[in-house]
Amino acid sequence: MILPNYFKNNSKNSLIDKYHLYKGEKLNWLQVTLRLERSIICIILPWVLFCTAYGILISLLYYLKLPIAFSNSNSILTNAVLSFNIGFTLLLVFRTNTAHDRFWEGRQLWGALVNTSRNLTRGIWIIVKDKTPQDRVEKEVILRLISAFAVAMKLHLRSVPLDTQLASLMSEKQYLQLQDTNHPPLQIAYWIGDYLQSQHDRNCLNVYQLTTLHNCVDDLVDILGGCERILKTPLPLIYTIKLRQLLFLFCLILPLEIVSFLYWWTGIVMAFVSFTLLSIEQIGSEIEEPFGFDPNDLPLNTICNTISNNVEELIRLASNTNSL
């Protein structure tokens, strides 16, 4: 009885469950693997084929007795190639680590957005007093604007037009006004702050409560600014250019170094090596800007749905409690 429970608990660590938690989709392991690899393979495949063909060409030239292979007795050349490999590897590691740092910072900011949205939602519902039934309706409208802020922030970072999900979280008048705004999430933050100020003017909350809630709105804007900093400050292009130059040189030099040992296997080895190195480089390039639509980017749709569900659940539960 213990053994099945052990495997059942550890099934949460499977690739399928991790992807379901990350993206909200339930796929089998093959579908997950293909989806994650597809965005990378489509880009690097032509280069992998080129490196493979180049390796086969070097094998053919070596078979024809042309002096193209590096001499094993030349220690100077061997040390030079070794030094080149070490420098290239260090640059590749730096590129990947820097891209992951940007990815993780983006995830931390969106995690902070979830927590701040929950705190602001809870604070508005509990602190702001309802004097009339219309006040309750207006409060629910403002709470849904918190969900709208997350959706608008996602669309803003992806540089895509406003969508129906955002339209469902506000009035038609507000949606039309957002369409004429250059920065929709900032406009939504203004509406929330303006609501809080108006409630203070109506004596529905005191100045200390107003300050606390305004701080939450400020946190939303700060999170937005942090994501914009990641988006608009890419890794200096010289790193990407230099890394790809060194990667290209490495793939040109490697067959000359290994052909005397591997003969006709040189092309196969080059396919494996180029695929591995190009995949790592492309992963770094992909996660460097983590707010897009690629399978390896942040699950912004899932995070926005989480915020929206949290807001709707609080409205529903609070309404049911008040009706008892």
Short mmCIF file of C-alpha atoms in Angstrom, two decimals:
data_model
loop_
_atom_site.label_atom_id
_atom_site.label_comp_id
_atom_site.label_asym_id
_atom_site.label_seq_id
_atom_site.Cartn_x
_atom_site.Cartn_y
_atom_site.Cartn_z
CA MET A 1 0.00 0.00 0.00
CA ILE A 2 2.91 2.35 0.72
CA LEU A 3 4.59 1.71 -2.61
CA PRO A 4 1.72 2.85 -4.87
CA ASN A 5 1.26 6.02 -2.79
CA TYR A 6 4.96 6.74 -3.13
CA PHE A 7 4.80 6.59 -6.91
CA LYS A 8 1.55 8.53 -6.92
CA ASN A 9 3.07 11.41 -4.95
CA ASN A 10 6.19 11.49 -7.09
CA SER A 11 4.17 11.56 -10.30
CA LYS A 12 3.79 15.30 -9.71
CA ASN A 13 7.43 15.65 -10.68
CA SER A 14 6.90 14.10 -14.10
CA LEU A 15 7.45 16.06 -17.29
CA ILE A 16 3.73 15.93 -18.12
CA ASP A 17 2.63 17.35 -14.76
CA LYS A 18 5.33 20.02 -14.74
CA TYR A 19 4.24 21.23 -18.18
CA HIS A 20 0.59 21.18 -17.09
CA LEU A 21 1.49 23.29 -14.05
CA TYR A 22 3.58 25.63 -16.20
CA LYS A 23 1.32 26.11 -19.24
CA GLY A 24 -2.05 24.79 -18.07
CA GLU A 25 -2.21 22.20 -20.88
CA LYS A 26 -2.40 18.43 -20.39
CA LEU A 27 -0.23 16.72 -23.03
CA ASN A 28 1.63 13.43 -23.20
CA TRP A 29 5.41 13.35 -22.86
CA LEU A 30 6.01 13.20 -26.62
CA GLN A 31 3.78 16.21 -27.30
CA VAL A 32 5.50 18.16 -24.53
CA THR A 33 8.96 17.35 -25.88
CA LEU A 34 8.06 18.19 -29.47
CA ARG A 35 6.39 21.45 -28.50
CA LEU A 36 9.37 22.62 -26.44
CA GLU A 37 11.88 21.59 -29.08
CA ARG A 38 9.96 22.82 -32.13
CA SER A 39 10.76 26.51 -31.73
CA ILE A 40 14.47 25.69 -31.42
CA ILE A 41 14.83 22.99 -34.06
CA CYS A 42 13.16 25.03 -36.80
CA ILE A 43 15.82 27.72 -36.41
CA ILE A 44 18.96 25.62 -35.97
CA LEU A 45 18.16 22.76 -38.40
CA PRO A 46 19.64 24.46 -41.52
CA TRP A 47 22.88 25.11 -39.63
CA VAL A 48 23.02 21.56 -38.30
CA LEU A 49 22.61 20.23 -41.85
CA PHE A 50 25.34 22.58 -43.05
CA CYS A 51 27.75 21.39 -40.33
CA THR A 52 26.92 17.77 -41.11
CA ALA A 53 27.57 18.27 -44.81
CA TYR A 54 30.78 20.11 -44.02
CA GLY A 55 31.94 17.22 -41.82
CA ILE A 56 31.22 14.73 -44.61
CA LEU A 57 33.11 16.94 -47.07
CA ILE A 58 36.17 17.00 -44.78
CA SER A 59 35.99 13.19 -44.49
CA LEU A 60 35.90 12.91 -48.29
CA LEU A 61 38.87 15.24 -48.71
CA TYR A 62 40.81 13.33 -46.09
CA TYR A 63 39.95 10.06 -47.85
CA LEU A 64 41.39 11.57 -51.04
CA LYS A 65 44.69 12.08 -49.14
CA LEU A 66 44.51 15.86 -49.09
CA PRO A 67 46.54 17.34 -46.17
CA ILE A 68 43.66 19.01 -44.38
CA ALA A 69 43.78 17.32 -40.95
CA PHE A 70 45.66 18.97 -38.08
CA SER A 71 48.92 17.23 -37.26
CA ASN A 72 48.97 15.47 -33.90
CA SER A 73 52.64 16.32 -33.47
CA ASN A 74 52.05 20.09 -33.65
CA SER A 75 51.64 20.97 -29.96
CA ILE A 76 51.39 24.71 -30.63
CA LEU A 77 48.38 24.28 -32.89
CA THR A 78 46.81 21.85 -30.47
CA ASN A 79 47.20 24.26 -27.55
CA ALA A 80 45.79 27.12 -29.65
CA VAL A 81 42.70 25.08 -30.50
CA LEU A 82 42.31 24.07 -26.85
CA SER A 83 42.51 27.70 -25.71
CA PHE A 84 39.94 28.66 -28.34
CA ASN A 85 37.58 25.92 -27.11
CA ILE A 86 37.88 27.09 -23.50
CA GLY A 87 37.20 30.74 -24.37
CA PHE A 88 34.26 29.80 -26.58
CA THR A 89 32.77 27.59 -23.85
CA LEU A 90 33.07 30.31 -21.21
CA LEU A 91 31.33 32.82 -23.46
CA LEU A 92 28.54 30.32 -24.16
CA VAL A 93 28.06 29.73 -20.42
CA PHE A 94 28.01 33.48 -19.76
CA ARG A 95 25.42 34.01 -22.50
CA THR A 96 23.16 31.26 -21.17
CA ASN A 97 23.44 32.32 -17.52
CA THR A 98 22.69 35.95 -18.38
CA ALA A 99 19.61 34.94 -20.38
CA HIS A 100 18.40 32.74 -17.50
CA ASP A 101 18.86 35.59 -15.02
CA ARG A 102 16.61 37.78 -17.17
CA PHE A 103 14.07 34.95 -17.45
CA TRP A 104 14.04 34.37 -13.70
CA GLU A 105 13.77 38.08 -12.90
CA GLY A 106 10.75 38.24 -15.20
CA ARG A 107 9.19 35.30 -13.37
CA GLN A 108 9.82 36.96 -10.01
CA LEU A 109 8.15 40.15 -11.21
CA TRP A 110 5.07 38.28 -12.42
CA GLY A 111 4.97 36.34 -9.15
CA ALA A 112 5.04 39.68 -7.31
CA LEU A 113 2.20 40.84 -9.57
CA VAL A 114 0.07 37.89 -8.42
CA ASN A 115 0.72 38.66 -4.74
CA THR A 116 0.19 42.41 -5.10
CA SER A 117 -3.06 41.85 -7.01
CA ARG A 118 -4.33 39.58 -4.24
CA ASN A 119 -3.39 42.10 -1.54
CA LEU A 120 -4.99 44.98 -3.41
CA THR A 121 -8.15 42.99 -4.14
CA ARG A 122 -8.50 41.89 -0.54
CA GLY A 123 -7.72 45.38 0.76
CA ILE A 124 -10.27 47.16 -1.43
CA TRP A 125 -13.01 44.67 -0.60
CA ILE A 126 -12.45 44.78 3.15
CA ILE A 127 -11.39 48.40 3.72
CA VAL A 128 -13.61 50.42 1.37
CA LYS A 129 -17.03 50.81 2.97
CA ASP A 130 -20.27 50.26 1.05
CA LYS A 131 -22.84 52.99 1.71
CA THR A 132 -25.21 52.04 -1.10
CA PRO A 133 -25.82 48.98 -3.29
CA GLN A 134 -24.26 50.96 -6.13
CA ASP A 135 -21.04 51.17 -4.11
CA ARG A 136 -20.87 47.37 -4.09
CA VAL A 137 -21.30 47.25 -7.88
CA GLU A 138 -18.63 49.91 -8.38
CA LYS A 139 -16.27 48.01 -6.08
CA GLU A 140 -16.66 44.84 -8.14
CA VAL A 141 -15.94 46.83 -11.31
CA ILE A 142 -12.71 48.14 -9.80
CA LEU A 143 -11.65 44.69 -8.63
CA ARG A 144 -12.02 43.38 -12.16
CA LEU A 145 -9.81 46.26 -13.31
CA ILE A 146 -7.04 44.66 -11.24
CA SER A 147 -7.38 41.57 -13.42
CA ALA A 148 -7.52 43.86 -16.45
CA PHE A 149 -4.22 45.44 -15.41
CA ALA A 150 -2.48 42.04 -15.60
CA VAL A 151 -4.00 41.27 -19.00
CA ALA A 152 -3.17 44.73 -20.34
CA MET A 153 0.39 44.38 -19.03
CA LYS A 154 0.76 41.06 -20.85
CA LEU A 155 -0.52 42.54 -24.12
CA HIS A 156 1.68 45.60 -23.69
CA LEU A 157 4.83 43.52 -23.19
CA ARG A 158 3.96 41.42 -26.25
CA SER A 159 3.15 44.51 -28.36
CA VAL A 160 -0.18 43.05 -29.51
CA PRO A 161 -3.59 44.78 -29.79
CA LEU A 162 -6.21 44.72 -27.04
CA ASP A 163 -8.28 41.54 -27.05
CA THR A 164 -11.69 40.25 -26.00
CA GLN A 165 -10.42 39.00 -22.64
CA LEU A 166 -9.54 42.56 -21.68
CA ALA A 167 -12.85 43.83 -23.03
CA SER A 168 -14.75 41.39 -20.78
CA LEU A 169 -13.15 42.89 -17.66
CA MET A 170 -14.38 46.49 -18.12
CA SER A 171 -17.15 48.60 -19.55
CA GLU A 172 -17.40 49.32 -23.24
CA LYS A 173 -16.62 52.99 -22.61
CA GLN A 174 -13.41 52.11 -20.77
CA TYR A 175 -12.39 49.65 -23.47
CA LEU A 176 -12.85 52.27 -26.19
CA GLN A 177 -10.83 54.73 -24.16
CA LEU A 178 -8.02 52.19 -23.79
CA GLN A 179 -7.88 51.73 -27.54
CA ASP A 180 -6.90 55.40 -27.86
CA THR A 181 -4.26 55.12 -25.11
CA ASN A 182 -0.57 54.55 -25.76
CA HIS A 183 -0.07 52.76 -22.45
CA PRO A 184 -3.21 50.78 -21.44
CA PRO A 185 -1.90 49.26 -18.16
CA LEU A 186 -0.85 52.68 -16.90
CA GLN A 187 -4.32 54.03 -17.70
CA ILE A 188 -5.93 51.18 -15.74
CA ALA A 189 -3.63 51.90 -12.77
CA TYR A 190 -4.82 55.53 -12.96
CA TRP A 191 -8.47 54.42 -12.82
CA ILE A 192 -7.82 52.29 -9.75
CA GLY A 193 -5.96 55.11 -7.99
CA ASP A 194 -8.66 57.61 -8.91
CA TYR A 195 -11.30 55.30 -7.43
CA LEU A 196 -9.38 55.04 -4.16
CA GLN A 197 -9.02 58.81 -3.94
CA SER A 198 -12.73 59.34 -4.61
CA GLN A 199 -13.62 56.85 -1.85
CA HIS A 200 -11.39 58.76 0.55
CA ASP A 201 -13.15 61.98 -0.42
CA ARG A 202 -16.46 60.25 0.41
CA ASN A 203 -15.07 59.19 3.82
CA CYS A 204 -15.25 55.52 2.89
CA LEU A 205 -11.64 55.03 4.01
CA ASN A 206 -9.19 57.06 6.08
CA VAL A 207 -5.87 58.51 4.97
CA TYR A 208 -3.84 55.61 6.38
CA GLN A 209 -5.95 53.06 4.53
CA LEU A 210 -5.71 55.17 1.39
CA THR A 211 -1.92 55.24 1.67
CA THR A 212 -1.76 51.46 2.10
CA LEU A 213 -3.91 50.80 -0.95
CA HIS A 214 -2.07 53.42 -3.01
CA ASN A 215 1.19 51.64 -2.15
CA CYS A 216 -0.22 48.47 -3.70
CA VAL A 217 -1.09 50.39 -6.86
CA ASP A 218 2.42 51.84 -6.88
CA ASP A 219 3.77 48.29 -6.61
CA LEU A 220 1.77 47.32 -9.71
CA VAL A 221 3.35 50.18 -11.65
CA ASP A 222 6.82 49.29 -10.34
CA ILE A 223 6.37 45.68 -11.50
CA LEU A 224 5.30 46.95 -14.91
CA GLY A 225 8.41 49.13 -15.08
CA GLY A 226 10.64 46.19 -14.13
CA CYS A 227 9.24 44.09 -16.97
CA GLU A 228 9.66 46.96 -19.42
CA ARG A 229 13.29 47.29 -18.34
CA ILE A 230 13.92 43.64 -19.21
CA LEU A 231 12.09 43.98 -22.51
CA LYS A 232 13.71 47.21 -23.66
CA THR A 233 17.25 46.49 -22.47
CA PRO A 234 18.39 43.37 -24.33
CA LEU A 235 21.76 41.77 -23.84
CA PRO A 236 24.33 43.83 -25.81
CA LEU A 237 24.28 42.61 -29.39
CA ILE A 238 28.05 42.32 -29.51
CA TYR A 239 27.84 39.28 -27.22
CA THR A 240 25.42 37.53 -29.57
CA ILE A 241 27.45 38.46 -32.66
CA LYS A 242 30.75 37.37 -31.16
CA LEU A 243 29.32 34.13 -29.80
CA ARG A 244 27.89 33.16 -33.18
CA GLN A 245 31.18 34.02 -34.88
CA LEU A 246 33.08 31.79 -32.47
CA LEU A 247 30.48 29.06 -32.83
CA PHE A 248 30.84 29.16 -36.60
CA LEU A 249 34.65 29.04 -36.36
CA PHE A 250 34.45 26.16 -33.90
CA CYS A 251 32.30 24.14 -36.30
CA LEU A 252 34.79 24.88 -39.09
CA ILE A 253 37.85 23.89 -37.05
CA LEU A 254 36.51 20.82 -35.23
CA PRO A 255 36.30 18.49 -38.28
CA LEU A 256 39.92 19.28 -39.13
CA GLU A 257 40.90 18.24 -35.62
CA ILE A 258 38.94 14.99 -35.39
CA VAL A 259 38.87 13.65 -38.96
CA SER A 260 42.13 11.72 -38.53
CA PHE A 261 40.51 9.75 -35.68
CA LEU A 262 36.92 9.41 -36.83
CA TYR A 263 37.19 9.25 -40.65
CA TRP A 264 33.64 8.82 -42.03
CA TRP A 265 32.09 9.35 -38.60
CA THR A 266 33.10 13.01 -38.69
CA GLY A 267 29.82 14.14 -40.26
CA ILE A 268 27.74 12.31 -37.63
CA VAL A 269 29.80 13.74 -34.78
CA MET A 270 29.49 17.21 -36.27
CA ALA A 271 25.71 16.81 -36.45
CA PHE A 272 25.58 15.91 -32.76
CA VAL A 273 28.02 18.62 -31.61
CA SER A 274 26.48 21.38 -33.71
CA PHE A 275 22.97 20.42 -32.63
CA THR A 276 23.98 20.56 -28.97
CA LEU A 277 25.84 23.86 -29.12
CA LEU A 278 23.35 25.58 -31.39
CA SER A 279 20.48 24.42 -29.16
CA ILE A 280 22.11 25.91 -26.07
CA GLU A 281 22.80 29.18 -27.87
CA GLN A 282 19.25 29.36 -29.22
CA ILE A 283 17.74 28.61 -25.80
CA GLY A 284 19.65 31.58 -24.41
CA SER A 285 18.38 33.76 -27.24
CA GLU A 286 14.79 32.60 -26.67
CA ILE A 287 14.54 33.01 -22.90
CA GLU A 288 16.39 36.34 -22.97
CA GLU A 289 13.02 37.98 -23.74
CA PRO A 290 10.62 35.85 -21.66
CA PHE A 291 7.34 37.64 -22.37
CA GLY A 292 6.63 36.30 -25.88
CA PHE A 293 4.65 33.40 -27.31
CA ASP A 294 7.43 30.79 -27.51
CA PRO A 295 6.78 27.52 -25.63
CA ASN A 296 9.79 28.21 -23.40
CA ASP A 297 8.66 31.74 -22.46
CA LEU A 298 6.83 32.61 -19.26
CA PRO A 299 3.23 31.28 -19.05
CA LEU A 300 1.67 34.74 -18.98
CA ASN A 301 -1.76 33.51 -20.03
CA THR A 302 -1.85 31.09 -17.09
CA ILE A 303 -0.69 33.77 -14.65
CA CYS A 304 -3.31 36.24 -15.89
CA ASN A 305 -6.00 33.57 -15.59
CA THR A 306 -4.84 32.86 -12.03
CA ILE A 307 -5.22 36.53 -11.07
CA SER A 308 -8.64 36.73 -12.72
CA ASN A 309 -9.82 33.55 -10.99
CA ASN A 310 -8.60 34.85 -7.63
CA VAL A 311 -10.53 38.11 -8.07
CA GLU A 312 -13.72 36.39 -9.20
CA GLU A 313 -13.53 33.88 -6.35
CA LEU A 314 -13.12 36.64 -3.77
CA ILE A 315 -16.12 38.51 -5.20
CA ARG A 316 -18.23 35.35 -5.18
CA LEU A 317 -17.26 34.20 -1.69
CA ALA A 318 -17.60 37.67 -0.19
CA SER A 319 -21.03 38.11 -1.77
CA ASN A 320 -22.18 34.74 -0.44
CA THR A 321 -20.89 35.59 3.04
CA ASN A 322 -22.72 38.91 3.11
CA SER A 323 -25.95 37.26 2.00
CA LEU A 324 -25.96 34.83 4.96
#
